[in-house]
Coordinates of C-alpha atoms in Angstrom, one line a residue:
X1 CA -52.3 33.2 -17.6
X2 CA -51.7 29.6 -16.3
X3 CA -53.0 26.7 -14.7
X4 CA -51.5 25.4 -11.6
X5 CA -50.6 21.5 -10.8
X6 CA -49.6 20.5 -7.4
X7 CA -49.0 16.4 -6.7
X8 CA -47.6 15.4 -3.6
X9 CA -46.7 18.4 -2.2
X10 CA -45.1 18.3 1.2
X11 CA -43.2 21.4 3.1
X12 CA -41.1 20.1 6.5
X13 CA -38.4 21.9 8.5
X14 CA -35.8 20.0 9.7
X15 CA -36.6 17.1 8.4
X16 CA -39.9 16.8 11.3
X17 CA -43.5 16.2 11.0
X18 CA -44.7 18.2 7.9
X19 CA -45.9 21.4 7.9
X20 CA -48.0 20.5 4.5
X21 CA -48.5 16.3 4.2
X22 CA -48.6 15.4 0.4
X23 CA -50.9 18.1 -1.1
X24 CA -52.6 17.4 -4.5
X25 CA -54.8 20.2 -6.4
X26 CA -55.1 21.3 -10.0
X27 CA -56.1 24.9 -10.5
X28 CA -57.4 25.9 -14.3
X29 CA -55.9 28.5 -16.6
X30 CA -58.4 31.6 -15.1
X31 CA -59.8 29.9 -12.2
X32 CA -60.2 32.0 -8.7
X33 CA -59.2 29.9 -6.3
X34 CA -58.9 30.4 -2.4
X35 CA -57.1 29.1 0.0
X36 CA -59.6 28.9 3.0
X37 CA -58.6 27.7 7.2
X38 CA -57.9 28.8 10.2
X39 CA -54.4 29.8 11.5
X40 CA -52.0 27.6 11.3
X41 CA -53.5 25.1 8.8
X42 CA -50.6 25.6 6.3
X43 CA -52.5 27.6 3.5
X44 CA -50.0 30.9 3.6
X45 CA -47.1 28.0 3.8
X46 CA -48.9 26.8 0.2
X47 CA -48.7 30.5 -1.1
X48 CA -45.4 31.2 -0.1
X49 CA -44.2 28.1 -2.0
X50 CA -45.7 29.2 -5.2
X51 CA -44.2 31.9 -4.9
X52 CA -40.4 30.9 -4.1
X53 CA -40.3 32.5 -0.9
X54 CA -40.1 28.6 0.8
X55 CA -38.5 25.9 -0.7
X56 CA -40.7 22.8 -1.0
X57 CA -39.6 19.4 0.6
X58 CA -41.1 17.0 -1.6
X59 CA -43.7 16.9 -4.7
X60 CA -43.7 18.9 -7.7
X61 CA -45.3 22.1 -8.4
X62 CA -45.7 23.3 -11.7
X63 CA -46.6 26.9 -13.4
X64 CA -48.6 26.7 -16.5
X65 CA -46.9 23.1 -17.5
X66 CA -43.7 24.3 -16.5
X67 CA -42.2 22.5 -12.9
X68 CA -41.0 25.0 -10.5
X69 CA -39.7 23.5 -7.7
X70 CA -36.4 24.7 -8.0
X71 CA -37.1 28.5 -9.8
X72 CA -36.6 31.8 -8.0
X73 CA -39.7 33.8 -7.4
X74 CA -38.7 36.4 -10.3
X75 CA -38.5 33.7 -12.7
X76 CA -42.1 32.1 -12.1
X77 CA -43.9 34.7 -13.8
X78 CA -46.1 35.2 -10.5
X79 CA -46.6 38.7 -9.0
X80 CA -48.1 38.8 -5.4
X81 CA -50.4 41.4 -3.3
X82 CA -49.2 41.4 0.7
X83 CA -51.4 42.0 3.3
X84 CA -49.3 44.3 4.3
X85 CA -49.5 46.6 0.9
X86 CA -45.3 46.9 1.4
X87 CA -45.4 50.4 -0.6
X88 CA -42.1 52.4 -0.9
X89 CA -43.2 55.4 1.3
X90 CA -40.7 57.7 -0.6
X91 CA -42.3 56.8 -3.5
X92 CA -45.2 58.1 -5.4
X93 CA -47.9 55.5 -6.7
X94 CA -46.7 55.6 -10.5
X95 CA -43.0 55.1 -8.8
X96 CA -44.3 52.5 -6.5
X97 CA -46.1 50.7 -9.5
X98 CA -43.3 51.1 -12.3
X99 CA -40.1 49.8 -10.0
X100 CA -40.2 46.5 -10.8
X101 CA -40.5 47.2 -14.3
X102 CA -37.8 49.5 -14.4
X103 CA -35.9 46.6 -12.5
X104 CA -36.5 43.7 -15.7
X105 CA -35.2 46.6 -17.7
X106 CA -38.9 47.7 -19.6
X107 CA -38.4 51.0 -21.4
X108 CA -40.4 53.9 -20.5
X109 CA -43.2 54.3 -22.8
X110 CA -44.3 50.6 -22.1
X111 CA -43.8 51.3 -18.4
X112 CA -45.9 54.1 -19.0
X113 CA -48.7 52.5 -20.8
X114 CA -48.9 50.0 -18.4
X115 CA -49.3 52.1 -15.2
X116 CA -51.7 54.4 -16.8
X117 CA -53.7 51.0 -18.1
X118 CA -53.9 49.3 -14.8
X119 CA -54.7 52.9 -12.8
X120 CA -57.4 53.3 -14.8
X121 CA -59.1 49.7 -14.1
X122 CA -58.8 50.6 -10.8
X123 CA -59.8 54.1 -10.4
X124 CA -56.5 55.6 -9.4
X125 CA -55.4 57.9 -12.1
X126 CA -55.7 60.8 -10.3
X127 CA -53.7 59.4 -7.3
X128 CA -50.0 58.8 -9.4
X129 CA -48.2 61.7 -7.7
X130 CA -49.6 61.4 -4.2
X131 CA -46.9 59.0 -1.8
X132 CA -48.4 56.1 0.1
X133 CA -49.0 58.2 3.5
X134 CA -51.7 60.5 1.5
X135 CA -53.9 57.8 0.5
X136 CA -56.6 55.8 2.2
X137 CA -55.7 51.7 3.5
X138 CA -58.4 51.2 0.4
X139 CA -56.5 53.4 -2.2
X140 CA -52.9 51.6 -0.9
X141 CA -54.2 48.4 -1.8
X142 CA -55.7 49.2 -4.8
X143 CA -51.8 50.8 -5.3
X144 CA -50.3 47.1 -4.6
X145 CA -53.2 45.2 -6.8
X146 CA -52.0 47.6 -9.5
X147 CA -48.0 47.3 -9.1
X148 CA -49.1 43.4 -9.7
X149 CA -51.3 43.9 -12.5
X150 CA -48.7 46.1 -14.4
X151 CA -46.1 43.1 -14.6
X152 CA -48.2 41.3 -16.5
X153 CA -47.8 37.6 -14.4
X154 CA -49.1 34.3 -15.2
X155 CA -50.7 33.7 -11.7
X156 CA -51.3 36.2 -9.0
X157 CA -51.2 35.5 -5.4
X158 CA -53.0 37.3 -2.5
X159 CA -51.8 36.9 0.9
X160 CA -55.0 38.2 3.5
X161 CA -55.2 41.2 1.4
X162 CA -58.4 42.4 3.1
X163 CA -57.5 42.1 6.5
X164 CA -56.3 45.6 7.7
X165 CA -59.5 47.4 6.0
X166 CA -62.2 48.1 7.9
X167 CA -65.7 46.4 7.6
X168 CA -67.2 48.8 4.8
X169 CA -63.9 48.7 3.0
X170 CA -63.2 45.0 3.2
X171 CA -66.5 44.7 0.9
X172 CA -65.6 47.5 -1.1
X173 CA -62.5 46.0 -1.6
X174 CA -63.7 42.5 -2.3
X175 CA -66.2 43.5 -5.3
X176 CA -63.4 45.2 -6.8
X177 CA -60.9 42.5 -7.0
X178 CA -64.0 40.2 -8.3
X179 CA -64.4 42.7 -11.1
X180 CA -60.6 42.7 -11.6
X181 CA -61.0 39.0 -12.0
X182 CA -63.5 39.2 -14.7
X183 CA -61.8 42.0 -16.6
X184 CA -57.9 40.3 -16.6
X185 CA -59.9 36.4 -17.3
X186 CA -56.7 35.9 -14.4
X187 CA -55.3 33.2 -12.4
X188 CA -55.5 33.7 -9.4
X189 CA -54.9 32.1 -5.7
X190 CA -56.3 34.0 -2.5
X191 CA -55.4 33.4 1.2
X192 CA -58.1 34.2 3.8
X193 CA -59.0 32.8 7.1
X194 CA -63.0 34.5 6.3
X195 CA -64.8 32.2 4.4
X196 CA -67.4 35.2 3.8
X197 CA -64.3 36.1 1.5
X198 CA -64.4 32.8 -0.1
X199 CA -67.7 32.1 -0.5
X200 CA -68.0 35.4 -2.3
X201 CA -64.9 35.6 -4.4
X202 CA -63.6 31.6 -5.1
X203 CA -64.2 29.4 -8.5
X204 CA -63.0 27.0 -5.8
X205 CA -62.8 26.9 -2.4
X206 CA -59.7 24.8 -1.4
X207 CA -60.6 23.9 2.7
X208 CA -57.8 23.5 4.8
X209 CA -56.9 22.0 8.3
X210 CA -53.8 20.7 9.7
X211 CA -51.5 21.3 6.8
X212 CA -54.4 18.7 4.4
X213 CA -56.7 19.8 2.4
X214 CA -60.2 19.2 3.5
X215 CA -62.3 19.5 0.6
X216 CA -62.1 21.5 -2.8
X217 CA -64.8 22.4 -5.0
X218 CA -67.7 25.1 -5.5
X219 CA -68.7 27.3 -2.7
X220 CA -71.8 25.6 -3.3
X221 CA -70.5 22.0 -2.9
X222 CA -68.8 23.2 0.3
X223 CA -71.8 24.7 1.4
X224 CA -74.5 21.7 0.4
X225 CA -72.3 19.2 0.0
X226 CA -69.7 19.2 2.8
X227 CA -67.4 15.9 3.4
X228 CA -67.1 16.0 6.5
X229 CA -67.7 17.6 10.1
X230 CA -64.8 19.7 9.7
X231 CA -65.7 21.5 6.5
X232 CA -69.6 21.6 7.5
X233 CA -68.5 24.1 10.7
X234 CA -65.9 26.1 9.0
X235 CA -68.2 27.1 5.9
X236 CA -71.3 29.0 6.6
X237 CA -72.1 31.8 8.7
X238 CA -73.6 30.9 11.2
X239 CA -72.0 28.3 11.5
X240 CA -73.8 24.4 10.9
X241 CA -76.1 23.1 14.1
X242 CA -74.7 20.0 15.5
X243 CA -76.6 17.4 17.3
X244 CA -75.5 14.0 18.6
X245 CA -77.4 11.4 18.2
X246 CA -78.0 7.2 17.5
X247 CA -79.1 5.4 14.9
X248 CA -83.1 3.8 15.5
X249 CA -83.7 2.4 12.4
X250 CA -82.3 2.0 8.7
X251 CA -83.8 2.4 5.4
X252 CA -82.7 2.2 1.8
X253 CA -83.7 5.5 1.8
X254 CA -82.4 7.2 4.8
X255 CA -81.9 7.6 8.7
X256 CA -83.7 7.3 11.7
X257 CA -82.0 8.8 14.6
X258 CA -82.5 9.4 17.7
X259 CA -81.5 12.8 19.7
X260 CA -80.9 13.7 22.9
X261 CA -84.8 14.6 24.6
X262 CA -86.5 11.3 22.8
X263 CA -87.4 12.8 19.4
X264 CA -86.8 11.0 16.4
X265 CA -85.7 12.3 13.0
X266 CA -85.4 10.8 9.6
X267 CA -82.6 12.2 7.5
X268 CA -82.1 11.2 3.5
X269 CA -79.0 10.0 3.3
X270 CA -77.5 6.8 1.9
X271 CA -77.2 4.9 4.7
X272 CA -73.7 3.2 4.2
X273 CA -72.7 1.1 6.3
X274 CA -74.6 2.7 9.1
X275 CA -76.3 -0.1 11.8
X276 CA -78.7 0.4 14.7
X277 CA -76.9 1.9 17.7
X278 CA -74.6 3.7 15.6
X279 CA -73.6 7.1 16.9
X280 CA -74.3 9.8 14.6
X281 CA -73.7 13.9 14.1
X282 CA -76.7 15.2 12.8
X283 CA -75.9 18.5 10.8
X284 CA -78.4 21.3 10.3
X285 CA -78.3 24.6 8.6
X286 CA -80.2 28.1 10.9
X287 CA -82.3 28.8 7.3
X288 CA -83.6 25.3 7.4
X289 CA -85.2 25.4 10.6
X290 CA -88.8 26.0 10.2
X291 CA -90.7 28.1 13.3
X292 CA -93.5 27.3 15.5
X293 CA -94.3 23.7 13.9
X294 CA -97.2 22.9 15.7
X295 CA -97.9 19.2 15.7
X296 CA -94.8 17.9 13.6
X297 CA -92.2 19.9 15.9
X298 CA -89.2 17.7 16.1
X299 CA -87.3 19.9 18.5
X300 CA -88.7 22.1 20.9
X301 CA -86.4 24.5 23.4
X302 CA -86.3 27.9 24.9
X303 CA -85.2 30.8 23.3
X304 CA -82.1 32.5 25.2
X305 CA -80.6 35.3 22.7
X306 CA -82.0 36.7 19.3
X307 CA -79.8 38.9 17.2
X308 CA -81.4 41.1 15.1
X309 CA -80.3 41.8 11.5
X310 CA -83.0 43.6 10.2
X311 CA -84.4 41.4 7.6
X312 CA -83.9 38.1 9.9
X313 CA -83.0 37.2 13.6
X314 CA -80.8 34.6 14.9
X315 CA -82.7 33.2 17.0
X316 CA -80.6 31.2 19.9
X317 CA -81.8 28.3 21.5
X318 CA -81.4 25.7 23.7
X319 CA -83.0 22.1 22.9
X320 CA -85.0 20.2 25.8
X321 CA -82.2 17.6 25.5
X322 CA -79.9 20.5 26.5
X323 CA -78.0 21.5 23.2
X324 CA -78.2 24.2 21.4
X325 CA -78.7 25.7 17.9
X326 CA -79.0 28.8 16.0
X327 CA -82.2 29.2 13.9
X328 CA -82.6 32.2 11.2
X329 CA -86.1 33.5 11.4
X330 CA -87.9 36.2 10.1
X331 CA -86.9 39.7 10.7
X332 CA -90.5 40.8 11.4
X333 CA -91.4 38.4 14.2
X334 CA -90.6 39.1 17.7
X335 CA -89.2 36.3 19.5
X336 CA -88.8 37.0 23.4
X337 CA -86.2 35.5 25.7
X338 CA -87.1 32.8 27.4
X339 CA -89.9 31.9 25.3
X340 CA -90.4 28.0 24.8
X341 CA -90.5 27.4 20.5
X342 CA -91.5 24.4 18.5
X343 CA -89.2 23.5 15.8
X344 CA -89.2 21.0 12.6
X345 CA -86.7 20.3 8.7
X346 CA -87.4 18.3 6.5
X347 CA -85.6 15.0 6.1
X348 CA -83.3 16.2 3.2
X349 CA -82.1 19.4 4.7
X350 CA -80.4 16.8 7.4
X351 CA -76.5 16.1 7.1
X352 CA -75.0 12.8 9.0
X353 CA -71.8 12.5 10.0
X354 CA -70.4 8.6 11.0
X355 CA -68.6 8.7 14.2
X356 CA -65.4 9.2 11.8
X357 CA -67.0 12.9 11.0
X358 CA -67.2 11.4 7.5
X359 CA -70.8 12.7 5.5
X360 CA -73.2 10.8 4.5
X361 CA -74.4 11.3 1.0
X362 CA -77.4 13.2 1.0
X363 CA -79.9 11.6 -1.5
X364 CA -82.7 15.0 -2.0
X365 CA -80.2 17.5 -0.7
X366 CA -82.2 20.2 -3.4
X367 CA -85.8 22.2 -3.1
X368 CA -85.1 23.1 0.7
X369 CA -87.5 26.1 1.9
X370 CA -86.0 28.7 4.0
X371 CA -87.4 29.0 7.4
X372 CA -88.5 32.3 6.7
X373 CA -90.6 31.1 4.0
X374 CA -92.3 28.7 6.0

């Protein structure tokens, strides 16, 4: 396998505004890494690129310590799973899964140990001599992860590989290829717009928008830690509660702010070079949200849509000072429409935003109790 340098990358057409503007990221020898954003943001332009299929316009990109900028796709040792599987349909799975071998010229019996290897990883030895249109859109893709795993590549590269499974095979799916991960210790780089998918699968989550990247790290530095209002809204489902707000006061320690409706809350955060007046974004996650907080509410609203999930409802609701947020509660509790609810966090489950949409670093971001538990 192979670790994976980019520095400066840009991608234009034409010689216009870039598609990707100056991309740096460094992906280790094993490392999952996807490639998360919404469409358009340039993160199937960055596959494609690693992969030959576009030419890059400036920067270097190099392949295990090896630059290859200028090296044809079947000369980067890569191999890459479509989203569209892109089986031969006159073709069995083993013939499906041994043509490009035969192609580099590989004799049979290694051809043969290799398919046989990689069907049985992934469960579909008893499907070689079926062709593509007797198999399941889960059993295809297994087909295409295993036509990849048989060439043996430095780096693999999925492109939205989930995306035309249904909801029960998309996890199905998804648990495999983590196990595949494990088993092969591979390199790999995925391409999803579902950051369920990335949060579940990725080493590192690479955040993109507007052909830049956001921010890259753990799913759980995405998740805690986010560096700005862009990354706090795209990662987590439901999505992060955002309330406007200005600064009252200014600690060494933390925020003041006050929110639309008069109420004041005190964040942690390293202040900066926040001032009195200052217009903030307060972010809050829905577990953090504590219930019926009865004499240290610092929200109160009205309840107008609860979906139930069996375990815990999102509970909907709209803020006396006329905005509205998303609170998970517990499961058991029945919460009626149109029912008036007191609400509370604690100061370090706050995020602040300047009016840049830059964070604030949190200064007790850990030992947050779930609003469930509360």
């Amino acid at each position: 396998m192979a670790n994976v340098s980019i520095k400066d990358l840009t991608k234009s057409y034409d010689g216009k505004q870039n598609v990707l503007a100056g991309l740096n990221l460094d992906i280790r020898d094993g490392e999952f890494c996807v490639l998360v954003g919404p469409s358009g943001c340039g993160k199937s332009t960055l596959l494609r690129m690693l992969c030959g299929l576009e030419d890059i316009s400036g920067g270097e990109l190099s392949i295990g310590g090896d630059v290859v900028n200028h090296l044809p796709p079947a000369r980067r040792g890569i191999a890459m799973v479509f989203q569209s599987y892109a089986l031969y349909p006159h073709m069995n799975v083993y013939k499906n899964m041994a043509f490009g071998l035969k192609i580099a010229g590989s004799n049979k019996a290694d051809i043969d140990e290799r398919i046989r290897h990689a069907a049985g990883i992934l469960k579909i030895d008893h499907l070689l001599e079926r062709l593509p249109r007797e198999l399941s859109g889960g059993q295809r893709q297994r087909v295409a992860i295993g036509r990849a795993i048989v060439r043996k590549p430095r780096l693999f590269l999925f492109d939205e590989p989930l995306s035309n499974l249904d909801a029960a095979l998309r996890v199905q799916t998804r648990l495999e290829i983590a196990k595949l991960h494990k088993q092969l210790a591979a390199t790999i780089v995925y391409v999803t717009h579902d950051q369920v998918e990335a949060m579940t699968l990725g080493d590192k989550i690479v955040v993109m928008h507007d052909g830049h990247i956001q921010q890259a790290g753990t799913p759980l530095e995405l998740y805690q830690h986010p560096q700005n209002l862009f990354v706090a809204g795209f990662i987590g489902s439901p999505k992060m509660n955002f309330l406007t707000g200005l600064v009252s006061a200014v600690f060494e320690d933390g925020l003041r702010v006050a929110v639309a409706g008069g109420r004041q809350v005190s964040a942690d955060v390293a202040p900066g070079d926040a001032r009195i007046g200052d217009q903030v974004t307060l972010g809050l996650r829905a577990e953090h949200i504590h219930e019926n907080a009865t004499g240290s509410e610092q929200f109160s609203g009205k309840v107008n849509l609860v979906e139930h999930l069996g375990e815990a409802n999102f509970i909907y609701v709209t803020l006396s000072g006329g905005q509205d947020i998303v609170v998970r509660g517990d499961g058991n509790r029945n919460v009626g429409i149109g029912e008036e609810i007191a609400l509370s966090a604690p100061g370090n489950a706050f995020h602040v935003f300047d009016a840049e949409g830059k964070s604030l670093r949190r200064l007790k971001p850990g030992n947050l109790v779930s609003s469930r538990q509360h």
